Coordinates of C-alpha atoms in Angstrom, one line a residue:
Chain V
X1 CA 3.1 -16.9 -14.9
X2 CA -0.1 -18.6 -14.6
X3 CA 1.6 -20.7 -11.9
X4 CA 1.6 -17.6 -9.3
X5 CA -2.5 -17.6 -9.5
X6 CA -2.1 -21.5 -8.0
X7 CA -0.4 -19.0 -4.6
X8 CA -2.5 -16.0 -4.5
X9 CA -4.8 -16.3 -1.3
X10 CA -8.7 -15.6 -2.1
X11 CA -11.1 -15.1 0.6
X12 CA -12.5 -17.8 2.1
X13 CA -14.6 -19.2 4.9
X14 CA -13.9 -22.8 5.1
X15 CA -12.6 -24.3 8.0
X16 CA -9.0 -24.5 6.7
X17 CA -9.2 -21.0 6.4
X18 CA -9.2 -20.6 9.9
X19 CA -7.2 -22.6 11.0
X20 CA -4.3 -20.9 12.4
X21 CA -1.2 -20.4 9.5
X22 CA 1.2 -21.9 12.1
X23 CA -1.0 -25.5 12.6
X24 CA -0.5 -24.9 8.7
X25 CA 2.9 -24.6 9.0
X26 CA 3.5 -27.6 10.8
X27 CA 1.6 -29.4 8.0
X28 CA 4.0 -28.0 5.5
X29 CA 7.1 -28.6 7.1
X30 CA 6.5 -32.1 8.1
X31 CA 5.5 -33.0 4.7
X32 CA 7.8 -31.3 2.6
X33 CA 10.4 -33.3 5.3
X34 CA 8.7 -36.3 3.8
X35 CA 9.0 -35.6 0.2
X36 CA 12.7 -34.7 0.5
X37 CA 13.2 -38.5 2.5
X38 CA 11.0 -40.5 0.3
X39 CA 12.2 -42.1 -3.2
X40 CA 9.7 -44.7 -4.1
X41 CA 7.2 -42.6 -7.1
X42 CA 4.2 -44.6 -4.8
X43 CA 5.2 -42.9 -1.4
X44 CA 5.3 -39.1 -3.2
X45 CA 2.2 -40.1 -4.6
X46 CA 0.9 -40.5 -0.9
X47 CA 2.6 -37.8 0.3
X48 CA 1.0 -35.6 -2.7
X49 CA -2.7 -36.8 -1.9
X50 CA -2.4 -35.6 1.3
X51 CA -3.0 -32.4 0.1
X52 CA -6.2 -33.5 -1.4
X53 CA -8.7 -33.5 1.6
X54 CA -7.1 -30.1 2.4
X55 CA -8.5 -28.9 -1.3
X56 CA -11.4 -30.6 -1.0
X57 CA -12.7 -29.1 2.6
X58 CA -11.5 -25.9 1.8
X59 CA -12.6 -25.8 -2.2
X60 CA -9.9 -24.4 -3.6
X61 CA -10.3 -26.8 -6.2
X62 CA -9.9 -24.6 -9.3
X63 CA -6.9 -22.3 -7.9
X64 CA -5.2 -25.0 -6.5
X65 CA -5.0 -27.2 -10.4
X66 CA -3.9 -24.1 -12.1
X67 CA -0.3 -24.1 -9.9
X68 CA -0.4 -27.6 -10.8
X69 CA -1.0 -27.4 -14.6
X70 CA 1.2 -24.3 -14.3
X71 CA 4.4 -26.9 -12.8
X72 CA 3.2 -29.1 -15.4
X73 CA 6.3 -27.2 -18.0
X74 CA 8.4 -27.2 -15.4
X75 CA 8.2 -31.1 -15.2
X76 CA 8.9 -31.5 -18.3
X77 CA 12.3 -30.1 -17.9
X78 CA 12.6 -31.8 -14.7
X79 CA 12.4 -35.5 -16.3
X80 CA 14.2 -34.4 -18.9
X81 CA 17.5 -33.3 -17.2
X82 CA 17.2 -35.9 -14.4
X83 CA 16.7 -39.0 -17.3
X84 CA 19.9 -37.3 -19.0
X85 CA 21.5 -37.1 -15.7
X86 CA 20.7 -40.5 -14.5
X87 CA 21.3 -42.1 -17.9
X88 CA 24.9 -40.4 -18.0
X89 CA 26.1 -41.8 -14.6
X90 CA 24.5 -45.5 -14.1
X91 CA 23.7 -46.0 -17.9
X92 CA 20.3 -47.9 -16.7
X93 CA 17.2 -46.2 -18.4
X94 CA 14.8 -48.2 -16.4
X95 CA 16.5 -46.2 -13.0
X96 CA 16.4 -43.3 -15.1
X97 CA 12.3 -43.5 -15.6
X98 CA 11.5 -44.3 -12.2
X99 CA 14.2 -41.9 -10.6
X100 CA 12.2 -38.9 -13.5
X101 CA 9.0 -39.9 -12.4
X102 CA 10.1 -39.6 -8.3
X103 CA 11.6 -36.5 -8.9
X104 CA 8.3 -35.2 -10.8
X105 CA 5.7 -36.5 -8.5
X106 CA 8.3 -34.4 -6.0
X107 CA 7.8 -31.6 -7.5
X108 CA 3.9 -31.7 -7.5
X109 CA 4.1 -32.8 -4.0
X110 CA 5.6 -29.4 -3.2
X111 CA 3.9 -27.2 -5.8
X112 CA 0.5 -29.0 -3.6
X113 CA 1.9 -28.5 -0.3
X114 CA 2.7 -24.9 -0.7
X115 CA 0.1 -23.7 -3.3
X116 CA -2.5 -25.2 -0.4
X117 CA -0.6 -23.6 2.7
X118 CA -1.0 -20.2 0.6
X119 CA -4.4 -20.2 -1.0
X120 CA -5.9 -20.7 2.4
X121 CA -3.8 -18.5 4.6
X122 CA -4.7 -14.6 4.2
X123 CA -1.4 -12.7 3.7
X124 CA -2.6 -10.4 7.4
X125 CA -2.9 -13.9 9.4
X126 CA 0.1 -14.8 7.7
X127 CA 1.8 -11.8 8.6
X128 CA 0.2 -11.8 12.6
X129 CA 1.4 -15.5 13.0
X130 CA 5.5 -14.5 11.7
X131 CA 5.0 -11.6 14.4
X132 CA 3.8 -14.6 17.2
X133 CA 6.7 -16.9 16.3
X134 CA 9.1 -14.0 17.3
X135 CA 10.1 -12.9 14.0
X136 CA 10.9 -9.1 14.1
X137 CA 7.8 -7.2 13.1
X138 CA 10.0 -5.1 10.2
X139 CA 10.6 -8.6 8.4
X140 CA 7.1 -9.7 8.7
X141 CA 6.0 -6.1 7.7
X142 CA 8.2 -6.3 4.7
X143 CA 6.7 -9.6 3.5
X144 CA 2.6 -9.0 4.2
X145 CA 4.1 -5.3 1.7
X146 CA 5.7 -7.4 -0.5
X147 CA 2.0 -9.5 -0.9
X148 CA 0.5 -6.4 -0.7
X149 CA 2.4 -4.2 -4.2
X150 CA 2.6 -7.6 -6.2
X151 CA -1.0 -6.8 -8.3
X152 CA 0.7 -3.1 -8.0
X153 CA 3.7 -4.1 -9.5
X154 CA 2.6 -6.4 -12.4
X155 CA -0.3 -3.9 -13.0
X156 CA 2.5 -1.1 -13.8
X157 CA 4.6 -3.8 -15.7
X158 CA 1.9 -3.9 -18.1
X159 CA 1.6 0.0 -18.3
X160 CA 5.5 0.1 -19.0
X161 CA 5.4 -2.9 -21.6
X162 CA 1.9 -1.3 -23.4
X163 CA 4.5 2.0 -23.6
X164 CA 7.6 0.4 -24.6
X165 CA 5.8 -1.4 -27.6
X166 CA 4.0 2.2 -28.5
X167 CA 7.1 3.2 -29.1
X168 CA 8.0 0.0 -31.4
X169 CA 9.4 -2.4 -28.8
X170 CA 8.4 -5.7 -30.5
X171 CA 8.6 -8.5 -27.1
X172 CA 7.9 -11.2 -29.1
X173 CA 10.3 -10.9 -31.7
X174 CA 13.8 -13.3 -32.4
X175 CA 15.3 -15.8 -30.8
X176 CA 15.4 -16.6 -27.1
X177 CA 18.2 -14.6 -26.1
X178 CA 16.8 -11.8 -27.9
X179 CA 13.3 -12.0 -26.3
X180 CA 14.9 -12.3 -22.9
X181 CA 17.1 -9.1 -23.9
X182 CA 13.8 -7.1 -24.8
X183 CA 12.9 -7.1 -21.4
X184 CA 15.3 -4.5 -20.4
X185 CA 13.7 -1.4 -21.4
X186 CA 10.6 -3.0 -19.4
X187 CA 12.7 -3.5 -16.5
X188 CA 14.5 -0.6 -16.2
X189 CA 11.8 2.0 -15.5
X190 CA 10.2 -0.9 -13.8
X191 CA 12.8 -0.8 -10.9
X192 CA 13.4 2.8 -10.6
X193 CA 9.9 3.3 -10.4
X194 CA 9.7 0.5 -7.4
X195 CA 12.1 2.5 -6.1
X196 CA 10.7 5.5 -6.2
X197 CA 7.2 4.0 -4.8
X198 CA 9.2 2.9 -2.3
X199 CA 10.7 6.1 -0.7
X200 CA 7.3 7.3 -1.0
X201 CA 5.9 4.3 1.2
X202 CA 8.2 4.7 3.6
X203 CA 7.4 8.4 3.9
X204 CA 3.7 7.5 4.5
X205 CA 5.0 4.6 7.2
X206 CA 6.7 7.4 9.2
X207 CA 3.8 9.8 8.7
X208 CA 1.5 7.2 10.6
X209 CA 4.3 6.9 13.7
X210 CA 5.8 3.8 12.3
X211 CA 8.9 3.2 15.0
X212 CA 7.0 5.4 17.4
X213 CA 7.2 2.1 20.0
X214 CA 9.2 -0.5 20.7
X215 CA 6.2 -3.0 21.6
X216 CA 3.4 -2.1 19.3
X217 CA -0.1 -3.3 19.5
X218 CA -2.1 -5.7 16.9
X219 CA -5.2 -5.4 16.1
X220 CA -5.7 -8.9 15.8
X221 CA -3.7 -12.0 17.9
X222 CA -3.8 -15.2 16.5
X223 CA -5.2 -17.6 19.3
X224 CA -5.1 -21.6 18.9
X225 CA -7.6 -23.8 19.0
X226 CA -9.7 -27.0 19.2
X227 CA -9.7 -27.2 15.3
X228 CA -6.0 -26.4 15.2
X229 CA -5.6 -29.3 17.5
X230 CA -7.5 -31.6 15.8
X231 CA -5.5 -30.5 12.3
X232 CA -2.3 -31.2 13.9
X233 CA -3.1 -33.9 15.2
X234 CA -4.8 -35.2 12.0
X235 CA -1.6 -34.3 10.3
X236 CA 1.2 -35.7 12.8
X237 CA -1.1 -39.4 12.8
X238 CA -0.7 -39.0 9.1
X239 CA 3.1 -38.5 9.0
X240 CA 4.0 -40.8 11.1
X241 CA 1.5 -43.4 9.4
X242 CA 3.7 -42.1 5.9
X243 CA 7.1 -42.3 7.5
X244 CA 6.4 -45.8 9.3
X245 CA 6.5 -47.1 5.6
X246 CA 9.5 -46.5 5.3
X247 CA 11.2 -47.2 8.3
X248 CA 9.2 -50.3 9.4
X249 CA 8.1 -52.1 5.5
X250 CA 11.3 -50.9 4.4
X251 CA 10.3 -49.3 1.4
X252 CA 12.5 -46.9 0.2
Chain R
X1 CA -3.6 30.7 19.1
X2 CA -1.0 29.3 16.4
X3 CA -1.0 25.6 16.1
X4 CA 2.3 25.6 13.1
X5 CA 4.3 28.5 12.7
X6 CA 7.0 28.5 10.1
X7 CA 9.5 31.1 10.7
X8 CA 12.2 31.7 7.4
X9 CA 12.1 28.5 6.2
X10 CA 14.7 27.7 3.8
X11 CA 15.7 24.5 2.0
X12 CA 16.9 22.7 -0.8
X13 CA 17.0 19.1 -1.4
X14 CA 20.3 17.4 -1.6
X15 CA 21.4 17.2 -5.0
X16 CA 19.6 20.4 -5.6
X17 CA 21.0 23.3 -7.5
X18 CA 18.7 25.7 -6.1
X19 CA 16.5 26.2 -3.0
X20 CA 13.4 24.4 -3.1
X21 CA 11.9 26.6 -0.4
X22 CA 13.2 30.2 0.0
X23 CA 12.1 31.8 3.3
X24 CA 8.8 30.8 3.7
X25 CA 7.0 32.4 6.6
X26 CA 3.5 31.2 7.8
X27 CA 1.6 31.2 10.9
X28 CA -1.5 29.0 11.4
X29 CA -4.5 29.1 14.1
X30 CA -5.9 26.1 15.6
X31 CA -9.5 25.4 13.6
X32 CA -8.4 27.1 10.7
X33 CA -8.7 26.4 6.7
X34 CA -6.1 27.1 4.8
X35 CA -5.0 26.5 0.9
X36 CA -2.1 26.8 -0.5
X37 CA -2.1 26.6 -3.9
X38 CA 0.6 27.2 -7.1
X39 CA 1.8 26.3 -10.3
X40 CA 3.6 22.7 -10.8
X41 CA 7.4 22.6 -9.1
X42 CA 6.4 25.3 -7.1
X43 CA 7.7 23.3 -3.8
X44 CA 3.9 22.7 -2.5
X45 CA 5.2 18.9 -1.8
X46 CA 8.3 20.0 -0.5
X47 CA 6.7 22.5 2.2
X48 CA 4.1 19.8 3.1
X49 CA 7.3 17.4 3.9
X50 CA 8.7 20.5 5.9
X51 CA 5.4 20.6 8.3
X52 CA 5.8 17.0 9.7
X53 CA 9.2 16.7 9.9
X54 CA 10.0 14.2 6.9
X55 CA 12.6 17.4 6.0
X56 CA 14.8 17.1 7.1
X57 CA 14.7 14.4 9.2
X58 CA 14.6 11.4 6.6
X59 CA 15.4 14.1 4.0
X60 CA 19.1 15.4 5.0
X61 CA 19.9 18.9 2.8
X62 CA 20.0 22.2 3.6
X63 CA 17.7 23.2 5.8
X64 CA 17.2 27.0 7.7
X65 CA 14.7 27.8 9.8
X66 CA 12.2 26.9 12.3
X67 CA 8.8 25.1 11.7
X68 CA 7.4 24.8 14.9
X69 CA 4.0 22.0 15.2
X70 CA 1.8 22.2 18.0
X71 CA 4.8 23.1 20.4
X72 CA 7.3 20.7 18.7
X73 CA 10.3 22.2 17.0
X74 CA 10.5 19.3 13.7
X75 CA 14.2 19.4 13.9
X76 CA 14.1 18.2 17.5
X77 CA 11.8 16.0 17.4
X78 CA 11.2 12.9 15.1
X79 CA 8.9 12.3 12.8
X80 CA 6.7 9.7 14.7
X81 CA 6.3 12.1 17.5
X82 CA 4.9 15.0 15.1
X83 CA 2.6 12.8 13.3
X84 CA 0.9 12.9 16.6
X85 CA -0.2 16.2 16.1
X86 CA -0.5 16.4 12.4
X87 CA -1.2 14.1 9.9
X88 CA -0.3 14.2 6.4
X89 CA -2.0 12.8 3.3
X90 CA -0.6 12.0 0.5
X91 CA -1.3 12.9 -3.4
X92 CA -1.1 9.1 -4.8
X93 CA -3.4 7.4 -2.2
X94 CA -1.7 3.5 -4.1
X95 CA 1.6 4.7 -2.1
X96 CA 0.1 5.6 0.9
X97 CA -2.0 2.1 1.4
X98 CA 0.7 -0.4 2.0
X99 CA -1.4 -2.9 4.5
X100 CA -3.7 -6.3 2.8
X101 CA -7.1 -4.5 4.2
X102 CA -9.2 -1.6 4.9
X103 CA -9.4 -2.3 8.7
X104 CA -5.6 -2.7 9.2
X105 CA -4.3 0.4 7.4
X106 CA -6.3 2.6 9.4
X107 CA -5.3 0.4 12.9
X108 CA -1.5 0.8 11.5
X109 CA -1.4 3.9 13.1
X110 CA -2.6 3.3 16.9
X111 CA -0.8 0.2 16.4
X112 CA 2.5 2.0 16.5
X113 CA 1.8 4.1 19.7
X114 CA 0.9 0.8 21.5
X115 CA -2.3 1.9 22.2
X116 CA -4.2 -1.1 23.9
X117 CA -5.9 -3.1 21.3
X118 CA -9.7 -2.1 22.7
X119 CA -8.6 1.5 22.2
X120 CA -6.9 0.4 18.7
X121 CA -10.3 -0.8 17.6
X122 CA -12.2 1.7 18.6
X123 CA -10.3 4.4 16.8
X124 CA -9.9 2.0 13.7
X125 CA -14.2 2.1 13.5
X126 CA -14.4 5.7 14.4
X127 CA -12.4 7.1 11.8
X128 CA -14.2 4.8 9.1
X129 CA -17.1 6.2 10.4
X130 CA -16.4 9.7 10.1
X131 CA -15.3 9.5 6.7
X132 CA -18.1 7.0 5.8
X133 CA -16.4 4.4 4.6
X134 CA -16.9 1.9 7.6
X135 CA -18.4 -1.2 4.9
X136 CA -15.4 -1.4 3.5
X137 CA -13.3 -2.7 6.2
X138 CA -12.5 -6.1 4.9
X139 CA -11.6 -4.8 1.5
X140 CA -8.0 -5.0 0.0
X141 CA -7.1 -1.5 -1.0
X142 CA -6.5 -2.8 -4.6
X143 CA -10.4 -3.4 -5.0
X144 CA -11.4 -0.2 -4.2
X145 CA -11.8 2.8 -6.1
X146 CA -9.7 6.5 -6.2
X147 CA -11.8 8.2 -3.9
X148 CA -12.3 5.9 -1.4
X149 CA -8.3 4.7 -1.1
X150 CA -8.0 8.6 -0.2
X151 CA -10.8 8.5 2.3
X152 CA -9.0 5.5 3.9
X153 CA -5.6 7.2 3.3
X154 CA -7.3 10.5 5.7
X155 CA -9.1 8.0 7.9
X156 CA -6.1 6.1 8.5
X157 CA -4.3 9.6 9.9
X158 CA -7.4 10.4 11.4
X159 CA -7.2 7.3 13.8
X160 CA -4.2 9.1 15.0
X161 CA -5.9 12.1 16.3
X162 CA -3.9 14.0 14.6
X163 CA -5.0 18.4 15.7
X164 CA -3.8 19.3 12.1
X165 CA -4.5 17.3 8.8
X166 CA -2.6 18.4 6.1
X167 CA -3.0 17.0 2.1
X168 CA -0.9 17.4 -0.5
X169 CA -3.5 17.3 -3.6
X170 CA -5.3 14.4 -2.1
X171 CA -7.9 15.1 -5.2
X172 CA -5.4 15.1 -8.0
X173 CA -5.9 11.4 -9.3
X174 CA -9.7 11.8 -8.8
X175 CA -12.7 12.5 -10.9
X176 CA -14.9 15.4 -10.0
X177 CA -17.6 13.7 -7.8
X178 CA -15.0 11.9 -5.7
X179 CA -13.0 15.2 -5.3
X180 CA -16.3 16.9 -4.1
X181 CA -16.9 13.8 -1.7
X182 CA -13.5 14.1 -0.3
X183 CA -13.4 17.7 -0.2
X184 CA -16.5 17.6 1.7
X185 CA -15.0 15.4 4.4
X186 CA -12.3 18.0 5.1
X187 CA -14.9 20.9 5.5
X188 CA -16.9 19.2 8.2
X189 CA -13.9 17.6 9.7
X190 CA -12.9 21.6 10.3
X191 CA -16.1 22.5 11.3
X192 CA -17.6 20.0 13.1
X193 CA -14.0 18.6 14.9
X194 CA -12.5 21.9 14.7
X195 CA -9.2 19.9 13.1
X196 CA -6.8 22.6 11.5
X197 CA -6.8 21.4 8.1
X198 CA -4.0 23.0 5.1
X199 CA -4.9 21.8 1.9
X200 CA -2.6 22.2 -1.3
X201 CA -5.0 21.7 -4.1
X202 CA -5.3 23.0 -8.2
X203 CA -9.0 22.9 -8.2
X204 CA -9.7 26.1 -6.2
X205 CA -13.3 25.9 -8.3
X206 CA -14.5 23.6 -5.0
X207 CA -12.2 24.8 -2.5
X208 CA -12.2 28.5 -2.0
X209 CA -14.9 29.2 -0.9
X210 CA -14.3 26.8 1.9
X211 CA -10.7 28.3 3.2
X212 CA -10.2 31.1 5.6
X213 CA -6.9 32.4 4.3
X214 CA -5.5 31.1 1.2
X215 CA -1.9 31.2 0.0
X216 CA 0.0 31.4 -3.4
X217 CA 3.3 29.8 -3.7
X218 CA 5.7 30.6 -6.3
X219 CA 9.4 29.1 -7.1
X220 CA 9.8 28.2 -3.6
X221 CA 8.6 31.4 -2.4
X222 CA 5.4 32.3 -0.4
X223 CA 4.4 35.5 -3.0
X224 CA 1.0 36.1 -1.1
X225 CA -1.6 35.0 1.6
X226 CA -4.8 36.6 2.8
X227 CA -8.5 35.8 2.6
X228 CA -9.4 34.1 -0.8
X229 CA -11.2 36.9 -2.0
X230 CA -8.3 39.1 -1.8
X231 CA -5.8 36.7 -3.2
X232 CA -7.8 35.5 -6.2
X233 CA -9.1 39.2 -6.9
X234 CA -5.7 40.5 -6.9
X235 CA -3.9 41.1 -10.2
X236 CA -0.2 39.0 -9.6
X237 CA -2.3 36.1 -9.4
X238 CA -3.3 36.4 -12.9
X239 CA -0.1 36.4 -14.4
X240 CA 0.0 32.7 -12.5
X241 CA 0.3 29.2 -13.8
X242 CA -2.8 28.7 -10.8
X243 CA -6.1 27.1 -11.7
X244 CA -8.3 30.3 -11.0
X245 CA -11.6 29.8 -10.5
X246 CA -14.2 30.4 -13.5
X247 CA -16.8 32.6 -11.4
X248 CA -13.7 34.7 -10.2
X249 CA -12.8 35.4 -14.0
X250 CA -16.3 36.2 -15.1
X251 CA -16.1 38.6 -12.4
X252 CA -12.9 40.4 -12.6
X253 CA -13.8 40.6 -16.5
X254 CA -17.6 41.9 -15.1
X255 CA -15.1 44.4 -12.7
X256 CA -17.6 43.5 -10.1
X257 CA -14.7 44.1 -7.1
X258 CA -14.4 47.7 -8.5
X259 CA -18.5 48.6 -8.6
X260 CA -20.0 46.6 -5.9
X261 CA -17.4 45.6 -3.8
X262 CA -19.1 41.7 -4.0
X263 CA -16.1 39.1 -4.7
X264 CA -18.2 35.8 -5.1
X265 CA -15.5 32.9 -5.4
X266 CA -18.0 30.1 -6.1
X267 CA -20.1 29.8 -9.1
X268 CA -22.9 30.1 -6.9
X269 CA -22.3 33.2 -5.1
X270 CA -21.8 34.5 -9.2
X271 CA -25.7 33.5 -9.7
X272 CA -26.6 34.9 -6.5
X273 CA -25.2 38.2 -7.6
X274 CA -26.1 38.1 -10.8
X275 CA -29.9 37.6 -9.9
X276 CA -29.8 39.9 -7.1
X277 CA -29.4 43.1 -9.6
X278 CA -28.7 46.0 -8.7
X279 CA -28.0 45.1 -4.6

């Protein structure tokens, strides 16, 4: 689970901070484009560093290499599956390797991308910026509460699994299937519970005039500026520089 | 003048077997303090959902009665429009915070009327203010303690201007010195603001000597309501699974209502009399 850490936004006052989430957005969406049209393993390793300046200016350093180490496992299937995969249908192990390595340098490329769109974006701006790009305010309400209860949630988890083994659960006992089948008396109360929190949240919504207007106010409106300009900018010149490779030296 | 009256209010929740309320009557003034207290199960929750309207409009079940708020009959009106007029905080403050900080739970609120955003922000501060809690603003509710998610919980309702305030056992997850704190806000919010305030709460040790009537509920039924005095003095309440206060049993064991006529509620008022002598 260590991977979720690489995604959960900190505080920060760096200039990518405040950069508006939807210059972000752009970023992320023109780059994860690029990881999905790119094969070469040298082009994703381009496409990956450009998430490096981003760290760098706004030091997220240590967050951002735990969600790498954390992909790290998942790699390791990845190449795996993929070299099977590739093996099976061409019988060339050398296309196998290279094809392993593009589809894990992939991989980090996204983990990078989004780990460093979430780390710097608070979940509120996040939220504001969904409500500015006309997405109904009970969807974007819905996600800044679903950021909101996941420390609520996992904090409970623990309560229930600390009871559960009390009463003799053992977690880590047997084989796979076994462990994953020890979960259930975990998740059980788990999910009644969340639903039971969740009647009670919607009572305190309604008790604070939730639905009372059509148009509500926000505290806060998301405005852009030069800084935004200058990211976009910064990040269309950098795409286009990335996808020129392709489509004018030809490499794949 | 009467700011809620409840008029034979009767109702049980959906699946229930029995009635969860059984003809409740109450009448509230504006500016008063009122408690209501009881054993566990009693239906304190249930009534508090009756007052702004969440029974039975998100509730459905069988419902009798009027409850009338500030003007506003709650089965004609819905639940946004009586939250208005009275605001109601929660026992569990963690399901009551549901925004990422400080600052935009209590703005939730406004936000919904539409108020314009100047008139948002000012509220937003003001209601920090008055429950003194205004540096935490950027906090997440996760990193803050009991006490104070409660104080954002009432400042949050606050921003409303709500006329009446009423709190389920807003002290029930709370150690003693955040209760007090808590408790405290309510009494000057009543006297100072003049907000009507009915507070359902175990510990009647630190509230009743602040209430002006207080009220017993029993199995869904209101069994008795008067000054607190006359309430916790009187014998039915005895019998009660109610959290009586210690200076009221030393002095119904002292009979000090019988010789003197003095019913201190407050351990204090118990030390005054006690010194005082003969008086």
């Amino acid at each position: 689970m260590k991977v979720l850490y690489g995604f959960e936004y900190r505080r920060g006052v760096s200039v990518i901070h405040r950069i508006d989430p939807r210059s972000k957005m752009i970023y992320v969406i023109l780059f994860t484009a690029l990881t999905v049209y790119f094969v070469n393993p040298l082009l994703l390793l381009l496409v990956l560093s450009s998430s490096l300046p981003i760290v760098a200016i706004s030091r997220i350093g240590s967050r951002w290499s735990q969600s790498i180490k954390g992909s790290l496992f998942f790699i390791a299937f990845i190449f795996i599956f993929n070299f099977i995969g590739i093996v099976w249908a061409t019988g060339s192990v050398y296309d196998a390797v290279i094809s392993g390595i593009s589809m894990s340098i992939r991989f980090i490329a996204l983990i990078s991308i989004f780990s460093v769109f979430f780390l710097t974006t608070s979940p509120e701006d996040l939220t504001q910026s969904m409500v500015q790009v006309r997405i109904p305010y009970d969807y974007a309400l819905t996600f800044n509460m679903a950021m909101r209860f996941v420390p609520t949630l996992s904090r409970e988890a623990q309560i229930i699994m600390d009871a559960q083994k009390s009463r003799g659960l053992e977690m880590e006992k047997g084989n796979l299937i076994r462990r994953i089948k020890n979960y259930i008396p975990v998740l059980i109360p788990l999910i009644i519970s969340s639903f039971r929190r969740a009647e009670l949240v919607a009572d305190a919504m309604e008790s604070r005039a939730f639905g009372a207007s059509k148009k509500r106010t926000s505290l806060y409106v998301l405005a852009l500026g030069k800084r935004d300009a200058l990211f976009i900018l910064i990040t269309v010149l950098s795409f286009l520089l990335l996808l020129s490779l392709r489509l004018v030296l030809g490499i794949q | 003048m009467a700011i809620i009256e409840v008029q034979g209010l009767s109702y049980s929740y959906p699946d229930s077997p029995k009635p969860n309320i059984l003809d409740v009557n109450l009448t509230v003034d504006e500016g008063e303090f009122v408690l209501i207290t009881g054993p566990s199960g009693c239906g304190k929750t249930t009534l508090c959902r009756c007052l702004n309207g969440l029974i039975p409009n998100s509730y459905g079940g069988a419902f009798s009665g009027r409850v009338v708020v500030d003007g506003l009959l709650t089965t004609e009106h819905p639940v946004y429009e009586i939250a208005q007029r009275l605001g109601l905080v929660f026992q569990n403050p963690e399901n009551e915070l549901f925004c990422t900080t400080v600052e935009r739970e209590v703005a939730f609120g406004p936000e919904n009327l539409a108020l314009p955003r100047g008139e948002v922000r000012s509220r937003a501060e003001e209601a920090l203010g008055v429950v003194g809690i205004s540096h935490l603003w950027d906090k997440s509710p996760e990193e803050i303690s009991g006490g104070e998610q409660q104080k954002v919980a009432i400042a949050a309702l606050l921003a409303m201007k709500p006329r009446v305030l009423v709190l389920d056992e807003p002290t029930a997850n709370l150690d003693p010195l955040s209760a007090r704190s808590v408790l405290n806000i309510l009494a000057k919010l009543n006297t100072e603001s003049g907000v009507t305030i009915i507070l359902v709460e175990h510990r009647l040790e630190m509230v009743a000597h602040m209430a002006d009537r207080c009220a017993v509920l029993d199995d869904g039924k209101l069994l008795l309501i008067g000054e607190p005095d006359e309430v916790l003095y009187s014998e039915a309440v005895d019998r009660m699974g109610i959290g009586i206060p210690k200076a009221v049993k030393v002095a119904k064991r002292l009979s000090f209502g019988s010789k003197s006529g003095k019913k201190p509620l407050s351990s204090r008022d118990l030390a005054d009399i006690i010194r005082g002598g003969k008086q």
